[in-house]
Amino acid sequence: MAPAEALEITVTAPIASFRNPLYQGMQVGLPCPPPSTVGGMLAATVGTWDKVPENTRFAMTFTAKGSGTDLESYHPASAKPAYRNATIKDRDFLTHITLTTWLTAELDMWEAAIRTPVWPLHLGRSQDLASARTRRVHLTEQRSGPQGHAVIPHTTPADPLTTDNGEQMRLPTSISFNRARTKWDIYRYASTGTDAAIDADYVTETGQALILLPPAHPVHAAAQG
């Protein structure tokens, strides 16, 4: 089988923070960005979701060299004035992060968008600016490889030879345009990496196993009814 051409996008940032939306009123951090966040970052590069093909999918790996906890002013939105007072809460953050995504379609469009993004590139909060570089790579289809730092769907068959198949997390895959609906899915991710072998959609030239995640376009959240 001939290798498939793909666009590899490497995003780096000194600081990033991904709040877990499952905890209302609390600032609990995630160890990796949800697919919806990565999808939003890609949409920002082309300026609007209207220019993103609805069934765009990507594979991703994520690493952080450090972590910490900051203090942040929290301004609750409430109809009752007594509950609107600003308070100070902990905010988890990650340092020296590297997000790598692989796209297998619309390569020319994404390559041009990353090189000259419409909106400033950031990952997570709007102040967490990031930089990115791209390169064309060749992926081998339907092979087995190490999970490493890949974010993968929970439905991926686990490696029976190890219990280190990553932390199970419920993450937002897509959020509707009006933010009224969220499509949630269950994923697995090992922040320290894992040698677990998985049957992958693709394997990189260095052996990293990749599995395409569900589409992050907002129409998929809105379609849930």
mmCIF file of C-alpha atoms in Angstrom:
data_model
loop_
_atom_site.group_PDB
_atom_site.id
_atom_site.type_symbol
_atom_site.label_atom_id
_atom_site.label_comp_id
_atom_site.label_asym_id
_atom_site.label_seq_id
_atom_site.Cartn_x
_atom_site.Cartn_y
_atom_site.Cartn_z
ATOM 1 C CA MET A 1 0.000 0.000 0.000
ATOM 2 C CA ALA A 2 1.399 3.400 -1.041
ATOM 3 C CA PRO A 3 2.075 5.912 1.783
ATOM 4 C CA ALA A 4 -0.564 8.609 2.219
ATOM 5 C CA GLU A 5 0.516 12.240 2.051
ATOM 6 C CA ALA A 6 -0.450 14.336 5.079
ATOM 7 C CA LEU A 7 0.175 17.773 6.546
ATOM 8 C CA GLU A 8 1.914 17.706 9.919
ATOM 9 C CA ILE A 9 1.315 20.854 11.999
ATOM 10 C CA THR A 10 3.501 21.402 15.066
ATOM 11 C CA VAL A 11 2.190 24.025 17.493
ATOM 12 C CA THR A 12 4.325 25.220 20.398
ATOM 13 C CA ALA A 13 3.581 27.652 23.220
ATOM 14 C CA PRO A 14 5.328 28.582 26.498
ATOM 15 C CA ILE A 15 2.053 28.526 28.478
ATOM 16 C CA ALA A 16 -1.334 26.907 27.856
ATOM 17 C CA SER A 17 -4.365 26.202 30.017
ATOM 18 C CA PHE A 18 -7.337 23.982 29.248
ATOM 19 C CA ARG A 19 -10.199 24.218 31.732
ATOM 20 C CA ASN A 20 -12.255 21.074 32.255
ATOM 21 C CA PRO A 21 -15.826 22.155 31.349
ATOM 22 C CA LEU A 22 -17.306 19.294 33.396
ATOM 23 C CA TYR A 23 -16.586 21.264 36.593
ATOM 24 C CA GLN A 24 -18.969 24.221 36.771
ATOM 25 C CA GLY A 25 -17.665 27.128 38.855
ATOM 26 C CA MET A 26 -14.261 25.487 39.321
ATOM 27 C CA GLN A 27 -10.967 25.876 37.440
ATOM 28 C CA VAL A 28 -9.846 22.265 37.030
ATOM 29 C CA GLY A 29 -7.265 21.841 34.271
ATOM 30 C CA LEU A 30 -7.056 19.140 31.606
ATOM 31 C CA PRO A 31 -3.733 17.453 30.728
ATOM 32 C CA CYS A 32 -4.318 18.015 26.998
ATOM 33 C CA PRO A 33 -6.524 20.195 24.780
ATOM 34 C CA PRO A 34 -9.971 18.810 23.896
ATOM 35 C CA PRO A 35 -10.579 18.131 20.184
ATOM 36 C CA SER A 36 -13.031 21.077 20.132
ATOM 37 C CA THR A 37 -10.208 23.422 21.183
ATOM 38 C CA VAL A 38 -7.888 22.157 18.456
ATOM 39 C CA GLY A 39 -10.716 22.413 15.924
ATOM 40 C CA GLY A 40 -11.351 25.998 17.006
ATOM 41 C CA MET A 41 -7.686 26.829 16.582
ATOM 42 C CA LEU A 42 -7.736 25.455 13.029
ATOM 43 C CA ALA A 43 -10.938 27.358 12.217
ATOM 44 C CA ALA A 44 -9.303 30.587 13.427
ATOM 45 C CA THR A 45 -6.496 30.141 10.922
ATOM 46 C CA VAL A 46 -8.962 30.276 8.018
ATOM 47 C CA GLY A 47 -11.052 32.967 9.703
ATOM 48 C CA THR A 48 -14.404 31.203 10.126
ATOM 49 C CA TRP A 49 -15.954 27.762 10.508
ATOM 50 C CA ASP A 50 -17.779 28.426 7.215
ATOM 51 C CA LYS A 51 -14.498 27.720 5.406
ATOM 52 C CA VAL A 52 -13.824 24.458 7.252
ATOM 53 C CA PRO A 53 -15.157 21.301 5.546
ATOM 54 C CA GLU A 54 -17.714 19.784 7.944
ATOM 55 C CA ASN A 55 -16.092 16.349 8.031
ATOM 56 C CA THR A 56 -12.526 17.550 8.609
ATOM 57 C CA ARG A 57 -10.749 15.116 10.929
ATOM 58 C CA PHE A 58 -7.303 15.165 12.461
ATOM 59 C CA ALA A 59 -5.032 13.016 14.600
ATOM 60 C CA MET A 60 -3.102 14.607 17.448
ATOM 61 C CA THR A 61 -0.350 14.126 20.002
ATOM 62 C CA PHE A 62 0.385 16.454 22.908
ATOM 63 C CA THR A 63 3.226 16.943 25.375
ATOM 64 C CA ALA A 64 3.976 19.429 28.169
ATOM 65 C CA LYS A 65 7.296 19.757 29.947
ATOM 66 C CA GLY A 66 5.861 21.237 33.134
ATOM 67 C CA SER A 67 2.773 22.374 34.974
ATOM 68 C CA GLY A 68 1.748 24.784 37.694
ATOM 69 C CA THR A 69 -1.099 26.579 39.398
ATOM 70 C CA ASP A 70 -1.772 30.283 39.085
ATOM 71 C CA LEU A 71 -4.259 32.612 40.745
ATOM 72 C CA GLU A 72 -6.905 34.184 38.538
ATOM 73 C CA SER A 73 -9.794 36.590 39.105
ATOM 74 C CA TYR A 74 -13.119 34.846 38.579
ATOM 75 C CA HIS A 75 -16.155 36.947 37.676
ATOM 76 C CA PRO A 76 -19.329 34.825 38.026
ATOM 77 C CA ALA A 77 -22.308 35.668 35.815
ATOM 78 C CA SER A 78 -25.421 35.703 37.958
ATOM 79 C CA ALA A 79 -28.818 37.428 37.930
ATOM 80 C CA LYS A 80 -28.429 38.090 41.654
ATOM 81 C CA PRO A 81 -25.997 40.962 42.415
ATOM 82 C CA ALA A 82 -24.871 39.238 45.606
ATOM 83 C CA TYR A 83 -23.332 36.401 43.569
ATOM 84 C CA ARG A 84 -21.451 38.626 41.067
ATOM 85 C CA ASN A 85 -18.534 39.519 43.321
ATOM 86 C CA ALA A 86 -15.145 38.689 41.833
ATOM 87 C CA THR A 87 -13.232 35.978 43.659
ATOM 88 C CA ILE A 88 -9.742 34.520 43.348
ATOM 89 C CA LYS A 89 -9.439 30.897 42.242
ATOM 90 C CA ASP A 90 -6.621 28.524 41.351
ATOM 91 C CA ARG A 91 -5.944 28.053 37.651
ATOM 92 C CA ASP A 92 -3.968 25.037 36.410
ATOM 93 C CA PHE A 93 -1.586 25.629 33.517
ATOM 94 C CA LEU A 94 0.932 23.701 31.424
ATOM 95 C CA THR A 95 4.339 24.907 30.238
ATOM 96 C CA HIS A 96 6.419 24.398 27.093
ATOM 97 C CA ILE A 97 3.675 22.563 25.280
ATOM 98 C CA THR A 98 3.852 20.912 21.874
ATOM 99 C CA LEU A 99 0.732 19.947 19.975
ATOM 100 C CA THR A 100 1.177 18.006 16.752
ATOM 101 C CA THR A 101 -1.744 17.396 14.436
ATOM 102 C CA TRP A 102 -1.970 15.516 11.169
ATOM 103 C CA LEU A 103 -4.488 16.340 8.447
ATOM 104 C CA THR A 104 -5.014 14.067 5.475
ATOM 105 C CA ALA A 105 -7.312 16.240 3.310
ATOM 106 C CA GLU A 106 -7.340 19.831 2.016
ATOM 107 C CA LEU A 107 -3.583 19.967 2.539
ATOM 108 C CA ASP A 108 -2.958 23.072 0.402
ATOM 109 C CA MET A 109 -5.682 25.030 2.225
ATOM 110 C CA TRP A 110 -4.408 24.185 5.706
ATOM 111 C CA GLU A 111 -0.789 24.721 4.775
ATOM 112 C CA ALA A 112 -1.546 28.240 3.524
ATOM 113 C CA ALA A 113 -3.772 28.983 6.541
ATOM 114 C CA ILE A 114 -1.120 28.025 9.094
ATOM 115 C CA ARG A 115 1.546 30.068 7.339
ATOM 116 C CA THR A 116 -0.682 33.194 7.152
ATOM 117 C CA PRO A 117 -3.486 32.744 9.715
ATOM 118 C CA VAL A 118 -6.440 35.140 9.638
ATOM 119 C CA TRP A 119 -6.491 35.435 13.442
ATOM 120 C CA PRO A 120 -3.517 35.323 15.819
ATOM 121 C CA LEU A 121 -2.696 31.725 16.631
ATOM 122 C CA HIS A 122 -3.487 30.736 20.204
ATOM 123 C CA LEU A 123 -4.248 27.490 21.972
ATOM 124 C CA GLY A 124 -6.654 27.498 24.916
ATOM 125 C CA ARG A 125 -7.141 30.968 26.376
ATOM 126 C CA SER A 126 -6.918 33.971 24.050
ATOM 127 C CA GLN A 127 -3.768 35.248 25.796
ATOM 128 C CA ASP A 128 -1.912 31.944 25.322
ATOM 129 C CA LEU A 129 -0.306 32.791 21.991
ATOM 130 C CA ALA A 130 1.319 29.980 20.028
ATOM 131 C CA SER A 131 3.484 29.482 16.963
ATOM 132 C CA ALA A 132 3.246 26.769 14.340
ATOM 133 C CA ARG A 133 5.183 25.195 11.525
ATOM 134 C CA THR A 134 4.127 22.717 8.874
ATOM 135 C CA ARG A 135 5.679 20.032 6.756
ATOM 136 C CA ARG A 136 4.430 17.449 4.302
ATOM 137 C CA VAL A 137 4.901 13.885 5.505
ATOM 138 C CA HIS A 138 3.988 10.399 4.374
ATOM 139 C CA LEU A 139 1.938 8.116 6.605
ATOM 140 C CA THR A 140 1.550 4.371 6.363
ATOM 141 C CA GLU A 141 -2.074 3.272 6.568
ATOM 142 C CA GLN A 142 -3.604 0.669 8.869
ATOM 143 C CA ARG A 143 -0.604 -0.417 10.867
ATOM 144 C CA SER A 144 0.052 -1.082 14.544
ATOM 145 C CA GLY A 145 2.276 1.232 16.554
ATOM 146 C CA PRO A 146 2.922 2.724 20.000
ATOM 147 C CA GLN A 147 0.256 5.046 21.398
ATOM 148 C CA GLY A 148 2.895 7.353 22.872
ATOM 149 C CA HIS A 149 1.356 10.783 23.534
ATOM 150 C CA ALA A 150 -1.537 10.395 21.096
ATOM 151 C CA VAL A 151 -5.084 11.337 22.064
ATOM 152 C CA ILE A 152 -7.264 8.461 20.894
ATOM 153 C CA PRO A 153 -10.950 7.503 21.064
ATOM 154 C CA HIS A 154 -11.833 5.306 24.046
ATOM 155 C CA THR A 155 -13.302 2.778 21.603
ATOM 156 C CA THR A 156 -9.792 1.969 20.334
ATOM 157 C CA PRO A 157 -9.036 -1.650 21.335
ATOM 158 C CA ALA A 158 -6.631 -1.576 24.287
ATOM 159 C CA ASP A 159 -3.268 -3.319 24.240
ATOM 160 C CA PRO A 160 -3.894 -6.595 26.127
ATOM 161 C CA LEU A 161 -0.214 -6.763 27.134
ATOM 162 C CA THR A 162 -0.288 -3.627 29.306
ATOM 163 C CA THR A 163 -2.577 -1.780 31.677
ATOM 164 C CA ASP A 164 -1.001 1.545 30.692
ATOM 165 C CA ASN A 165 -3.513 2.533 28.047
ATOM 166 C CA GLY A 166 -3.844 6.140 29.192
ATOM 167 C CA GLU A 167 -6.236 8.131 31.342
ATOM 168 C CA GLN A 168 -9.890 7.973 30.331
ATOM 169 C CA MET A 169 -11.441 11.419 29.846
ATOM 170 C CA ARG A 170 -14.774 12.795 28.671
ATOM 171 C CA LEU A 171 -13.972 15.731 26.395
ATOM 172 C CA PRO A 172 -15.966 18.058 24.155
ATOM 173 C CA THR A 173 -15.537 17.081 20.514
ATOM 174 C CA SER A 174 -17.594 19.911 19.013
ATOM 175 C CA ILE A 175 -19.637 22.856 20.280
ATOM 176 C CA SER A 176 -22.568 24.343 18.354
ATOM 177 C CA PHE A 177 -22.337 27.859 16.966
ATOM 178 C CA ASN A 178 -24.630 29.261 19.672
ATOM 179 C CA ARG A 179 -22.796 27.172 22.339
ATOM 180 C CA ALA A 180 -26.137 25.650 23.412
ATOM 181 C CA ARG A 181 -25.084 22.080 22.588
ATOM 182 C CA THR A 182 -21.881 20.129 23.081
ATOM 183 C CA LYS A 183 -20.967 16.791 21.551
ATOM 184 C CA TRP A 184 -19.041 14.799 24.152
ATOM 185 C CA ASP A 185 -16.897 11.754 23.509
ATOM 186 C CA ILE A 186 -14.627 9.601 25.647
ATOM 187 C CA TYR A 187 -10.905 9.584 24.896
ATOM 188 C CA ARG A 188 -7.710 8.137 26.310
ATOM 189 C CA TYR A 189 -4.459 10.023 26.810
ATOM 190 C CA ALA A 190 -1.222 9.293 28.702
ATOM 191 C CA SER A 191 0.509 12.545 29.710
ATOM 192 C CA THR A 192 3.812 10.713 30.297
ATOM 193 C CA GLY A 193 3.431 8.616 27.151
ATOM 194 C CA THR A 194 2.820 4.909 26.904
ATOM 195 C CA ASP A 195 4.324 2.003 24.985
ATOM 196 C CA ALA A 196 0.874 0.449 24.512
ATOM 197 C CA ALA A 197 0.522 -0.894 20.973
ATOM 198 C CA ILE A 198 -2.662 0.043 19.134
ATOM 199 C CA ASP A 199 -4.129 -0.684 15.736
ATOM 200 C CA ALA A 200 -3.929 2.739 14.088
ATOM 201 C CA ASP A 201 -5.385 4.497 11.077
ATOM 202 C CA TYR A 202 -1.870 5.661 10.224
ATOM 203 C CA VAL A 203 1.703 5.350 11.452
ATOM 204 C CA THR A 204 4.271 8.121 10.982
ATOM 205 C CA GLU A 205 7.740 7.619 9.553
ATOM 206 C CA THR A 206 9.043 7.530 13.160
ATOM 207 C CA GLY A 207 6.513 4.861 14.167
ATOM 208 C CA GLN A 208 3.992 7.049 16.053
ATOM 209 C CA ALA A 209 0.504 5.526 15.847
ATOM 210 C CA LEU A 210 -2.250 7.953 14.795
ATOM 211 C CA ILE A 211 -6.024 7.635 14.951
ATOM 212 C CA LEU A 212 -8.269 10.229 13.324
ATOM 213 C CA LEU A 213 -10.625 11.827 15.874
ATOM 214 C CA PRO A 214 -14.314 12.586 15.180
ATOM 215 C CA PRO A 215 -15.011 15.857 13.303
ATOM 216 C CA ALA A 216 -14.945 18.983 15.495
ATOM 217 C CA HIS A 217 -17.134 21.147 13.240
ATOM 218 C CA PRO A 218 -20.005 22.811 15.194
ATOM 219 C CA VAL A 219 -22.669 21.281 12.916
ATOM 220 C CA HIS A 220 -22.042 17.892 14.539
ATOM 221 C CA ALA A 221 -22.942 19.256 17.982
ATOM 222 C CA ALA A 222 -26.012 21.055 16.649
ATOM 223 C CA ALA A 223 -27.186 17.881 14.888
ATOM 224 C CA GLN A 224 -27.589 16.006 18.180
ATOM 225 C CA GLY A 225 -31.102 17.452 18.644
#
